[in-house]
Short mmCIF file of C-alpha atoms and ligand atoms in Angstrom, two decimals:
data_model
loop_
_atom_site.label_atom_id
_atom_site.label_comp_id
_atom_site.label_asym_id
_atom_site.label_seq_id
_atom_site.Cartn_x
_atom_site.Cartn_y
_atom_site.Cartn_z
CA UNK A 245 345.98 107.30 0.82
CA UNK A 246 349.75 107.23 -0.75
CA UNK A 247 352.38 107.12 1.72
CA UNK A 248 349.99 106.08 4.63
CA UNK A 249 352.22 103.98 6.28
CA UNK A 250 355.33 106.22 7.80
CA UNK A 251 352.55 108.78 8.39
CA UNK A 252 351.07 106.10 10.42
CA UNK A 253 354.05 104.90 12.15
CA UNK A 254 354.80 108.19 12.97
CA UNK A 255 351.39 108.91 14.06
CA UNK A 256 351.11 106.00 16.43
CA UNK A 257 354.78 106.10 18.01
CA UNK A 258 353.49 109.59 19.12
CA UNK A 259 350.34 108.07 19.89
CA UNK A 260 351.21 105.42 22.07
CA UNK A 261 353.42 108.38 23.87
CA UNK A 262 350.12 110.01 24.55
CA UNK A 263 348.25 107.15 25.57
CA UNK A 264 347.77 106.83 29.26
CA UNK A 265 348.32 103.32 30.99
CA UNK A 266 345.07 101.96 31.56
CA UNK A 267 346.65 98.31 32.16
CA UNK A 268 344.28 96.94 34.71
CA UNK A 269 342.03 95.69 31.65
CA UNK A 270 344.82 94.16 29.52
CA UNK A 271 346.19 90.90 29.82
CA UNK A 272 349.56 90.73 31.62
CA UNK A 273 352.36 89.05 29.44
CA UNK A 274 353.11 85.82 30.55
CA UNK A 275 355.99 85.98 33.42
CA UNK A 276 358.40 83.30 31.51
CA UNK A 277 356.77 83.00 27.96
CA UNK A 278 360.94 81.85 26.86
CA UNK A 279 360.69 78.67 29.06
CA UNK A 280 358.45 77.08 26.76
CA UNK A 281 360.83 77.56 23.73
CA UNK A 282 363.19 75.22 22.57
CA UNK A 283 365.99 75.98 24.38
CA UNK A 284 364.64 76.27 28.18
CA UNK A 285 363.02 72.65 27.65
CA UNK A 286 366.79 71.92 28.44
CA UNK A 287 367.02 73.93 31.26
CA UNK A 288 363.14 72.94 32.77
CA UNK A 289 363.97 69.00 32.23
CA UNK A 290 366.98 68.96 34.25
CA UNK A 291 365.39 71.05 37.05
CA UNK A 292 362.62 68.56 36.72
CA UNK A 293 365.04 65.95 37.67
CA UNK A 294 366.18 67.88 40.70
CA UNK A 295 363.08 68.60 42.29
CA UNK A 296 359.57 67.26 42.69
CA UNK A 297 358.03 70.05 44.27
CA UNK A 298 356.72 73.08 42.23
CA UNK A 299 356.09 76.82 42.71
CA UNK A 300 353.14 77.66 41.36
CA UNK A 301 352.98 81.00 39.79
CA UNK A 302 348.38 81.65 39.83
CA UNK A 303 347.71 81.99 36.27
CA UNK A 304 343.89 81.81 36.46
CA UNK A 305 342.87 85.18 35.87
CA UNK A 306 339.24 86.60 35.94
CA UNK A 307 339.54 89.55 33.56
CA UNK A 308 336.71 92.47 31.91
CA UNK A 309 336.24 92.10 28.25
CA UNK A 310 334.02 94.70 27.51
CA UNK A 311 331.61 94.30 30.91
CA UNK A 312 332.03 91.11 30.65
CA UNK A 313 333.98 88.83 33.24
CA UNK A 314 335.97 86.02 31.89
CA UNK A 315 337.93 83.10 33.69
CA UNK A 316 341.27 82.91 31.59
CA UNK A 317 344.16 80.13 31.86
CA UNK A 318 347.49 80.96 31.27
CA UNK A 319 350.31 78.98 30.96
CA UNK A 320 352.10 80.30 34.23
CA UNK A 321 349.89 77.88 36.16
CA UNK A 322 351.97 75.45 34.43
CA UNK A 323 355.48 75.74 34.68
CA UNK A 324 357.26 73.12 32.82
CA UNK A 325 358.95 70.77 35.67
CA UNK A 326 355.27 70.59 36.82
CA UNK A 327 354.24 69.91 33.16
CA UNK A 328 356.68 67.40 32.55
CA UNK A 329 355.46 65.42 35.64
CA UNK A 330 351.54 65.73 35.43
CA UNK A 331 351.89 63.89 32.11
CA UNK A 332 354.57 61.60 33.65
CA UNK A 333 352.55 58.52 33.03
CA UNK A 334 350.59 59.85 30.00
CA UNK A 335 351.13 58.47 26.44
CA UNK A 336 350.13 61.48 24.03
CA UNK A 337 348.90 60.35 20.93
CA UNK A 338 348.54 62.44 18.18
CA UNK A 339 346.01 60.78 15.53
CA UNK A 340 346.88 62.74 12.26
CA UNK A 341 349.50 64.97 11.28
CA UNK A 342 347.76 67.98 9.26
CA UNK A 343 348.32 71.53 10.17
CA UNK A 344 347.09 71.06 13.75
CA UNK A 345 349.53 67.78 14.21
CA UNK A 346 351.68 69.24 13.05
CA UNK A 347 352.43 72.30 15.50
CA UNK A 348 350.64 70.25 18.63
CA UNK A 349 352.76 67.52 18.17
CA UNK A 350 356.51 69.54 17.96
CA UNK A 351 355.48 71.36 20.44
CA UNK A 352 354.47 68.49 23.00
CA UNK A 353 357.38 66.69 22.22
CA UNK A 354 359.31 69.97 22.47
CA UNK A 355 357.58 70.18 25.89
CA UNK A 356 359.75 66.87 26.88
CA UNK A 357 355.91 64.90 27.07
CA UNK A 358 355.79 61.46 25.52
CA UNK A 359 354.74 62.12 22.34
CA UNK A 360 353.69 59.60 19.29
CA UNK A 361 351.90 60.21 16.12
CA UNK A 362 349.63 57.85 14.53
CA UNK A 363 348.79 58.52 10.56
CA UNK A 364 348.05 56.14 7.53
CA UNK A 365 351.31 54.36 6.53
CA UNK A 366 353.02 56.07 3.33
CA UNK A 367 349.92 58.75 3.24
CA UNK A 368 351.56 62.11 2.69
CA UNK A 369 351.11 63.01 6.82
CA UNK A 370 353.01 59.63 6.92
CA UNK A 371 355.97 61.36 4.52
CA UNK A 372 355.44 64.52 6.62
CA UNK A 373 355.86 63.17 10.07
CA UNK A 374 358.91 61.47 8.87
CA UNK A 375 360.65 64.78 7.85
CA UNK A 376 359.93 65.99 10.87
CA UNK A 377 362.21 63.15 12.96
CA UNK A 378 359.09 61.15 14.03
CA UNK A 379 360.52 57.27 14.13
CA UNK A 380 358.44 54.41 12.41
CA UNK A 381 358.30 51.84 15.42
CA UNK A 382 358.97 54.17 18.39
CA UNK A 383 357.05 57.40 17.95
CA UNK A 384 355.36 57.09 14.84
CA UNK A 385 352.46 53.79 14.14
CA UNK A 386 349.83 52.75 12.06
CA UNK A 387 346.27 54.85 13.70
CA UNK A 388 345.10 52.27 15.65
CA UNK A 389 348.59 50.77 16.46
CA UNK A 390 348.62 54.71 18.30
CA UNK A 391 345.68 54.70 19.77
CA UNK A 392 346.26 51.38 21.51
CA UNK A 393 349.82 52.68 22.80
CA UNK A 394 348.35 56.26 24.47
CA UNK A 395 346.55 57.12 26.78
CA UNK A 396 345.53 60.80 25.37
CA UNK A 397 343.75 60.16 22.31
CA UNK A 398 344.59 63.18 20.31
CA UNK A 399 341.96 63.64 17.23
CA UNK A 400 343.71 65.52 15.34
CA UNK A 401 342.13 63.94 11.98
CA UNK A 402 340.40 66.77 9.15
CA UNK A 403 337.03 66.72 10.56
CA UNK A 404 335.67 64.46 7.67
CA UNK A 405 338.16 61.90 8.41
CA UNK A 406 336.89 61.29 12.00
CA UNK A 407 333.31 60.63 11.18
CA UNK A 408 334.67 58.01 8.28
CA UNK A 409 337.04 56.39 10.94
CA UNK A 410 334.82 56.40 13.74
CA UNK A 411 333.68 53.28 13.66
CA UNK A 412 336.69 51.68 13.61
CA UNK A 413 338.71 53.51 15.79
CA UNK A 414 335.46 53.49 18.76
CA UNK A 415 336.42 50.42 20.15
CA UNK A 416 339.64 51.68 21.09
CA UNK A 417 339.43 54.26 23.28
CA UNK A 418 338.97 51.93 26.11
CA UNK A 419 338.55 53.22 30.00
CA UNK A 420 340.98 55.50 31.37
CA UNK A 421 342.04 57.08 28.29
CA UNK A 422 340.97 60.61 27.40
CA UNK A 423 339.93 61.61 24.41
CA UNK A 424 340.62 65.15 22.90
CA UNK A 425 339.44 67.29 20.14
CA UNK A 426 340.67 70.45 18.33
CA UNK A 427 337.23 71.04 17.01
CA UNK A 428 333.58 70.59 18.32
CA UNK A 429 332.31 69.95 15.01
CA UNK A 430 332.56 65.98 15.57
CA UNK A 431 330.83 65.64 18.74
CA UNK A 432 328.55 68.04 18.29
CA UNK A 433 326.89 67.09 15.34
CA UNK A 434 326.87 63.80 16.49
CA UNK A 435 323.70 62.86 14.46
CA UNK A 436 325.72 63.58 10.88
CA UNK A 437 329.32 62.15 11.93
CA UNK A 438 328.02 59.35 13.88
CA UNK A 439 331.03 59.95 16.47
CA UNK A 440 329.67 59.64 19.80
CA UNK A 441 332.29 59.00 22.41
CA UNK A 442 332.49 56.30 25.16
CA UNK A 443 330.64 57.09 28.43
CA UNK A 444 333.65 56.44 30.40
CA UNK A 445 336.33 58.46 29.17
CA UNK A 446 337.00 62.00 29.36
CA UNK A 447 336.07 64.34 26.65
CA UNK A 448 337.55 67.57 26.47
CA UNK A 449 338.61 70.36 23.56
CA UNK A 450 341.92 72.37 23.13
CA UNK A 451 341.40 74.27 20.31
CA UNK A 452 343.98 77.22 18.89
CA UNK A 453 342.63 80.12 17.04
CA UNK A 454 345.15 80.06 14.20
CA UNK A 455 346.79 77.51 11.62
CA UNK A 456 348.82 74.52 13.18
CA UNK A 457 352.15 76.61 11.29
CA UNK A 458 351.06 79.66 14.42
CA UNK A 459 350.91 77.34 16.52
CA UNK A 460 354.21 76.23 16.06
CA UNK A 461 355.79 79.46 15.34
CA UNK A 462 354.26 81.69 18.00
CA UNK A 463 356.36 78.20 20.62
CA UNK A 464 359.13 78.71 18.77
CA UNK A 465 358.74 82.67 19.44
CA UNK A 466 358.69 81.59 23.30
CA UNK A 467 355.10 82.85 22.81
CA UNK A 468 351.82 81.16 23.17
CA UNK A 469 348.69 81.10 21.00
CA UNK A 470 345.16 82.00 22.35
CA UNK A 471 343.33 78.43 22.67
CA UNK A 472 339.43 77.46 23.39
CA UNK A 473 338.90 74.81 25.93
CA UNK A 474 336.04 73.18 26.49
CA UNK A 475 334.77 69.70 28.65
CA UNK A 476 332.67 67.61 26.58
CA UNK A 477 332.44 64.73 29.30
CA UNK A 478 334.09 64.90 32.72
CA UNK A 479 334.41 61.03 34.08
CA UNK A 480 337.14 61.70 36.50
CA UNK A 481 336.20 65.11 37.61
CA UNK A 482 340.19 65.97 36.38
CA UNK A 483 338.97 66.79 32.77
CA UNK A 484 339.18 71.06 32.64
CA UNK A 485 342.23 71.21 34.15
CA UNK A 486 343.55 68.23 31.76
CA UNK A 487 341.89 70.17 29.16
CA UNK A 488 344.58 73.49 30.47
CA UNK A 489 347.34 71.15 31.09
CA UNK A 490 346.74 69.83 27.44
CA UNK A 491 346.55 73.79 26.27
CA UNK A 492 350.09 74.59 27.65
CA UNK A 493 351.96 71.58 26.23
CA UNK A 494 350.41 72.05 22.74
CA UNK A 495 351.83 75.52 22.78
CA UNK A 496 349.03 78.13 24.10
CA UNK A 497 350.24 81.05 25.98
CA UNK A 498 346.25 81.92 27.06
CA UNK A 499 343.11 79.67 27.30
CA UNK A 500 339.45 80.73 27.17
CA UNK A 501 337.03 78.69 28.45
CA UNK A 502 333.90 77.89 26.26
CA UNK A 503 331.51 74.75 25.43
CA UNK A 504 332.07 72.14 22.45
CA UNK A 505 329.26 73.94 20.88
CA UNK A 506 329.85 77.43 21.31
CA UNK A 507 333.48 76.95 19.99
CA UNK A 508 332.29 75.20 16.43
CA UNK A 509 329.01 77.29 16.04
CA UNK A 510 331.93 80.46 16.23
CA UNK A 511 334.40 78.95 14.25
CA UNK A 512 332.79 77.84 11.57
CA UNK A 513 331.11 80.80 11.46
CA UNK A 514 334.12 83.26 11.39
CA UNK A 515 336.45 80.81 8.80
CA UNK A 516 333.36 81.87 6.88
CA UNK A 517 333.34 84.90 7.26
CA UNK A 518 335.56 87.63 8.12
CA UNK A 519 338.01 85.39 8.41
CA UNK A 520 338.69 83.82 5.20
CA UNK A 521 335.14 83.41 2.89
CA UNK A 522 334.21 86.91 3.76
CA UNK A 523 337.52 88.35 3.31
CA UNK A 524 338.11 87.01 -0.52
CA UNK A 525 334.58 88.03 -1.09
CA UNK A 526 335.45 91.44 -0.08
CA UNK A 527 338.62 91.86 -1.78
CA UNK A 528 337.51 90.56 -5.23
CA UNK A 529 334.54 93.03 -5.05
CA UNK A 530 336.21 96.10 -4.31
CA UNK A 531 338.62 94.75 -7.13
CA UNK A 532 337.01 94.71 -10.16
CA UNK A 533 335.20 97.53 -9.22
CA UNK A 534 338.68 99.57 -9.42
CA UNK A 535 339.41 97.44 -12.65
CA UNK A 536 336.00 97.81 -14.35
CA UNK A 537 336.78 101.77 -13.65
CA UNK A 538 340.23 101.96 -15.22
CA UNK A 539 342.50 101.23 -13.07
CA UNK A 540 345.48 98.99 -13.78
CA UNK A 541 346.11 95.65 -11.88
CA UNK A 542 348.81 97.23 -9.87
CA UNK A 543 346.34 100.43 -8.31
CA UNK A 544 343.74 98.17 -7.70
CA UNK A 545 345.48 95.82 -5.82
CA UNK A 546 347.38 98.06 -3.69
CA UNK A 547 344.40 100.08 -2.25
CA UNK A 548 342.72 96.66 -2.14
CA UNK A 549 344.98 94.10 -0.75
CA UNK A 550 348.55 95.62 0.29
CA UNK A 551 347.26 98.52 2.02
CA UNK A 552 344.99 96.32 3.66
CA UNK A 553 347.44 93.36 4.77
CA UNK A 554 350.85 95.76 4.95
CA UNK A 555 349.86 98.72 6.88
CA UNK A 556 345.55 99.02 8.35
CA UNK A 557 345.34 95.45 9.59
CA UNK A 558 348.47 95.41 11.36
CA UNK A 559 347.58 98.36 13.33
CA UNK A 560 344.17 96.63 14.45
CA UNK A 561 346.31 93.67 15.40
CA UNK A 562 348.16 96.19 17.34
CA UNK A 563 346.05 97.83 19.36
CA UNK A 564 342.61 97.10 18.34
CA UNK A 565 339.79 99.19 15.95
CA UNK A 566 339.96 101.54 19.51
CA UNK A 567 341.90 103.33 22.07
CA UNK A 568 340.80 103.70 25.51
CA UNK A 569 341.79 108.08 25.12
CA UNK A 570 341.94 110.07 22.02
CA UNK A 571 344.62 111.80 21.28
CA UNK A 572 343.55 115.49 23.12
CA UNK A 573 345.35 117.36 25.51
CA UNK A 574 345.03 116.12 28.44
CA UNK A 575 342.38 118.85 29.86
CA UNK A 576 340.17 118.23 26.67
CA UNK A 577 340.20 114.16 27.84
CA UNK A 578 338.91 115.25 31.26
CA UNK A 579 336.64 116.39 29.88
CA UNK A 580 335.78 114.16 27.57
CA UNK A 581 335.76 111.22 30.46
CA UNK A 582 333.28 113.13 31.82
CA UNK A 583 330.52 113.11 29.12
CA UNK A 584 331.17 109.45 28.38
CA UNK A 585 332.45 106.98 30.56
CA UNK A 586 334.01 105.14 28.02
CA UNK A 587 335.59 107.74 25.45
CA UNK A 588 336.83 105.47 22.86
CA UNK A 589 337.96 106.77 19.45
CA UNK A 590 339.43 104.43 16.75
CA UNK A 591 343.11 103.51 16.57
CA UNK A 592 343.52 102.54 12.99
CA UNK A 593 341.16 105.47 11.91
CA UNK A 594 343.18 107.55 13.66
CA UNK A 595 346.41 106.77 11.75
CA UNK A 596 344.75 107.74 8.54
CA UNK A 597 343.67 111.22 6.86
CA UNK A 598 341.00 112.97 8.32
CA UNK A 599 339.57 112.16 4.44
CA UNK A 600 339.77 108.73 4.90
CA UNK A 601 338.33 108.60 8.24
CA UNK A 602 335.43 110.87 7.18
CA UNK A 603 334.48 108.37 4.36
CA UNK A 604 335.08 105.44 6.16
CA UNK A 605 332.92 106.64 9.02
CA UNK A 606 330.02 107.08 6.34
CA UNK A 607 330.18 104.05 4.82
CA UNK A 608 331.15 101.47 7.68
CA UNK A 609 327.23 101.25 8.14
CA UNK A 610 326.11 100.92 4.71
CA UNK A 611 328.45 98.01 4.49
CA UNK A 612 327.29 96.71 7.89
CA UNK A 613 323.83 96.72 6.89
CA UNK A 614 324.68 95.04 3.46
CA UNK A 615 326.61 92.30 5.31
CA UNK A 616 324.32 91.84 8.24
CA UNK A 617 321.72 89.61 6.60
CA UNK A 618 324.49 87.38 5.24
CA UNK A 619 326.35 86.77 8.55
CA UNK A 620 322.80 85.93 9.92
CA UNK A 621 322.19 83.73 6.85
CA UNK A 622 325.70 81.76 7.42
CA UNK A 623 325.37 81.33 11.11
CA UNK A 624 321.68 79.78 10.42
CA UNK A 625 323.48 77.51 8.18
CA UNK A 626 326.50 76.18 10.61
CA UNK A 627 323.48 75.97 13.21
CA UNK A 628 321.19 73.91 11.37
CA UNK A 629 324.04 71.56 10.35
CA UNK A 630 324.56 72.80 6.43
CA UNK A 631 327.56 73.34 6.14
CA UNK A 632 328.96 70.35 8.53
CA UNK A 633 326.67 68.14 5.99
CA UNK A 634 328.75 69.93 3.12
CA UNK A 635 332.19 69.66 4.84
CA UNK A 636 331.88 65.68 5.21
CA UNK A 637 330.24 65.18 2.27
CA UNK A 638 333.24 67.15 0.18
CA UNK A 639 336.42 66.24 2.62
CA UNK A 640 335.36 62.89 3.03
CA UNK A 641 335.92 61.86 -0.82
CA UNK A 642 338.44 60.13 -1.72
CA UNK A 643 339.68 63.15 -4.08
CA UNK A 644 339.48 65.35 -1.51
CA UNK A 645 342.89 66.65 -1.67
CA UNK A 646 342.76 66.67 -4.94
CA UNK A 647 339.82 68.78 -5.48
CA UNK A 648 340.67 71.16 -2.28
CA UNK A 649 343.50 72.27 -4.44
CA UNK A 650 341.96 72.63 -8.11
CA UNK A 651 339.28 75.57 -6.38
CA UNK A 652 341.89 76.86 -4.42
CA UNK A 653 344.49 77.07 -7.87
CA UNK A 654 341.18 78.90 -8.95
CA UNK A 655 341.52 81.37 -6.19
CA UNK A 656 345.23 81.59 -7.13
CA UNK A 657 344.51 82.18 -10.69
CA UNK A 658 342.13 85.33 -10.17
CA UNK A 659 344.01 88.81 -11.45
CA UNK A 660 344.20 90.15 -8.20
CA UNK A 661 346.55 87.20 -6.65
CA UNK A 662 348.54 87.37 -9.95
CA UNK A 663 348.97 91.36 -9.62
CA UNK A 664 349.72 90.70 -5.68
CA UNK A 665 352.58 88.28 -6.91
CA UNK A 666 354.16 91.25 -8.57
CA UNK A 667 353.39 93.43 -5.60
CA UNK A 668 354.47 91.37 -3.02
CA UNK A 669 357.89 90.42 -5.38
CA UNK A 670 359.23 94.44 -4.89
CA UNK A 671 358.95 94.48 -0.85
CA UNK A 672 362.31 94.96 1.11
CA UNK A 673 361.99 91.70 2.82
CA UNK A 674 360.34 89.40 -0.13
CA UNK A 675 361.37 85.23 -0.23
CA UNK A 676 360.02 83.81 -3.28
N1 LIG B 135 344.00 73.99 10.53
C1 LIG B 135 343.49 74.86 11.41
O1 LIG B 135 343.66 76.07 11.24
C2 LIG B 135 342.74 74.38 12.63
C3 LIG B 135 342.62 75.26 13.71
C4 LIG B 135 342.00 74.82 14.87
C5 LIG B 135 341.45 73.53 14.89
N2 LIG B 135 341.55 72.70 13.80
C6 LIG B 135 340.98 71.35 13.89
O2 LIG B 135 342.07 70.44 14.07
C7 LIG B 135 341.74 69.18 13.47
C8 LIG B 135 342.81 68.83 12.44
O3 LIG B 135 342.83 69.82 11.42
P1 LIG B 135 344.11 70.02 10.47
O4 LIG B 135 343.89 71.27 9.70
O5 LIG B 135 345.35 69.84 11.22
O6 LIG B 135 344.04 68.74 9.55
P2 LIG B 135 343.34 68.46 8.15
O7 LIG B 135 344.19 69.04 7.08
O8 LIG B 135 341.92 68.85 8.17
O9 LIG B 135 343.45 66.86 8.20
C9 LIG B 135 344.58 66.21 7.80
C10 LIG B 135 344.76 64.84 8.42
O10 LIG B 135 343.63 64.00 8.23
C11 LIG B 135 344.10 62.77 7.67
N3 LIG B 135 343.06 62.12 6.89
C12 LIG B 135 342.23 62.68 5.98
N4 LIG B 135 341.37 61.74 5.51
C13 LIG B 135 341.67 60.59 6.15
C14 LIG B 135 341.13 59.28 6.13
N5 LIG B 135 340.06 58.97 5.37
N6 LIG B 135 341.68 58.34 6.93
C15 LIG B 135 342.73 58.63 7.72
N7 LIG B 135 343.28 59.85 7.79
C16 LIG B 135 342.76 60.82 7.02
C17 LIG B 135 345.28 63.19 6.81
O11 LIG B 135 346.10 62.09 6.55
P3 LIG B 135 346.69 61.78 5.07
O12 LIG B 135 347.81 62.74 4.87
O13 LIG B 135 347.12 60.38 5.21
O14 LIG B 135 345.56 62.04 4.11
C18 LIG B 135 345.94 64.21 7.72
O15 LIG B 135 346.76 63.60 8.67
C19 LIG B 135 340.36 69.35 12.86
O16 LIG B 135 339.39 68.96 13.80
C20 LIG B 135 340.27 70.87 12.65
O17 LIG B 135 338.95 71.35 12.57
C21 LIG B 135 342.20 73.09 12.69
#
């Protein structure tokens, strides 16, 4: 498929020229996505000085994903002046300073909320937090030292780490104090981490669907990241709308609602998958095949990996496996509305040859039928509690780190990664 991607561009500019606006089922973009950068934190603080009374732009929408209706939050409910004072009184601290502390906690404290970090002293998220301008005695403590100091207990530990501290760190979430998750796995497998939280607090989930670094880059875009939320406990009958409150300050632009369990069952379930497990499975596969066939590193990895990551999954980013019209004359889409209700002919397919969309139409369910029994396999296994058991058991050594990055240097070693270097070193825009 050489030289698929200005045919493609070309394609889809003329595409998207074609394309009829259909926008009742799309999200709206957010009305002032740039006041939640850096630079209009300025601005909103000294307007939050001014005034103490808000306008509230309704950004609680009820939209139709595929038939289905689905409450969504967005941060326009939120505007920052109101932001700013909700959490007035409220002590955020961030227990941990991985990827997820990372991003959460810039973007907090970009927010202009109280923000303080609590890691293990001289521990590399100690190091960490301290490049990033966290202070040792004003914003940054000792774990329980933070805990004791806030008042939103942010759990931001890996997921090992907060069954191994539980015990210790229990006592101190004390009444009145909310305590918040980026994960369900804790809570909800309750019988293997041991962490059960205190009746009288709050419980609720604000978890992003991408690495702490998207977090953090999407806010300082002036964009927001798609976030689960989810009430575990609800003591003061506030906790959902802490929960959204708690979405827009740690930099999400839309939240969907779900349960503790729904959201870990899912994620571990994708990060397994498609997402990353699946995905190198995939690759390396359709890799050596190439190479066991003849074809040199460079071939294989560009109709493997490049093609893949530069040009095809862009385009589903873009606008999605499908288009709400084809691209017929208009007549020829009457039509076709009329046989089925909801024509809908693939986007990236359509960007390619009519070779490539032939052969990928014949073999998209052979390989769904191969993979079918293995996704059913791996969500048995995050439902039964197999793979939290592994995760603890391997993250919560005291190598852990160590070990992480020996099978990932692994990984890094394979052919295909080392061709990619080569690959990736020739692109327009490469930064070593
Ligand atoms: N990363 C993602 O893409 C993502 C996305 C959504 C949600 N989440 C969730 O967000 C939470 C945090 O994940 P993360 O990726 O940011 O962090 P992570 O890399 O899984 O965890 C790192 C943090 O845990 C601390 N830690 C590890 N073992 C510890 C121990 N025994 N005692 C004290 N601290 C310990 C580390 O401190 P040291 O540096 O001192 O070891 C570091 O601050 C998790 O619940 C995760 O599932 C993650």
């Amino acid at each position: 498929m050489a030289s698929l991607a200005s045919r493609s561009s070309q394609a889809l500019r003329a595409a998207s020229r074609r394309v009829p606006r259909t926008a009742s089922k799309v999200a709206p973009k957010p009305a002032n996505a740039a006041s939640y950068s850096l630079l209009a934190t300025t601005r909103a603080s000294a307007l939050s000085r001014r005034t103490t009374t808000f306008e509230s732009v309704r950004g609680v929408k009820t939209l139709d994903f595929a038939g289905s209706k689905e409450v969504v939050y967005e941060r326009s409910d939120w505007p920052l002046a109101k932001l700013q004072d909700y959490f007035k009184n409220d002590t955020l601290a961030l227990i941990g300073y991985g990827s997820q502390g990372h991003g959460q906690g810039l973007n907090a404290r970009d927010n202009g909320l109280n923000v303080i970090v609590g890691v293990r002293e001289n521990g590399e998220s100690w190091k960490q937090a301290l490049e990033d301008g966290w202070v040792p005695g004003e914003t940054l403590f000792p774990i329980e030292d933070a805990i004791k100091r806030g008042t939103i207990i942010m759990n931001l530990l890996s997921d090992a780490a907060q069954s191994a501290t539980w015990p210790r760190l229990a006592p101190l979430i004390t009444k009145g104090k909310t305590l918040y998750f980026s994960h369900g796995f804790s809570v909800v497998y309750k019988e293997d981490t041991k962490v059960i939280p205190p009746k009288d607090v709050d419980v609720i989930l604000v978890a992003p669907k991408g690495s702490g670094r998207t977090v953090r880059t999407l806010f300082k875009e002036g964009r927001g990241i798609n976030s689960s939320i989810a009430v575990w406990q609800d003591v003061t009958g506030k906790a959902r709308e802490r929960a959204t409150a708690l979405g827009v300050a740690i930099g999400s632009g839309y939240m969907y609602e779900t349960t503790f369990e729904k959201e870990v069952y899912s994620d571990l379930y994708g990060e397994r998958g498609v997402l990353m497990g699946g995905i190198q499975g995939m690759f390396l596969a359709q890799y050596k095949v190439l190479r066991e066939n003849g074809h040199s590193p460079s071939e294989a990895f560009n109709e493997t990996v490049e093609e893949a990551t530069q040009s095809l999954f862009p385009l589903i980013g873009e606008k999605g496996f499908v288009r709400s019209f084809p691209p017929l004359p208009i007549a020829a889409r009457a039509i076709f509305t009329d046989l089925a209700p909801s024509p809908r002919m693939d986007y990236m397919y359509n960007a390619c040859s009519t070779t490539a969309r032939r052969g990928a139409l014949d073999w998209a369910p052979v390989f769904e039928a191969a993979n079918r029994p293995i996704f059913e396999k791996l969500y048995k296994s995050v439902r039964d509690g197999t793979e939290t058991r592994k995760s603890l058991e391997f993250n919560g050594r005291s190598t852990y780190r160590e070990d992480l990055a020996r099978e990932l240097s692994e990984i890094d070693g394979q052919e295909i990664w080392r061709a990619g270097k080569t690959v990736r070193s020739l692109r327009p825009d490469y930064k070593p």
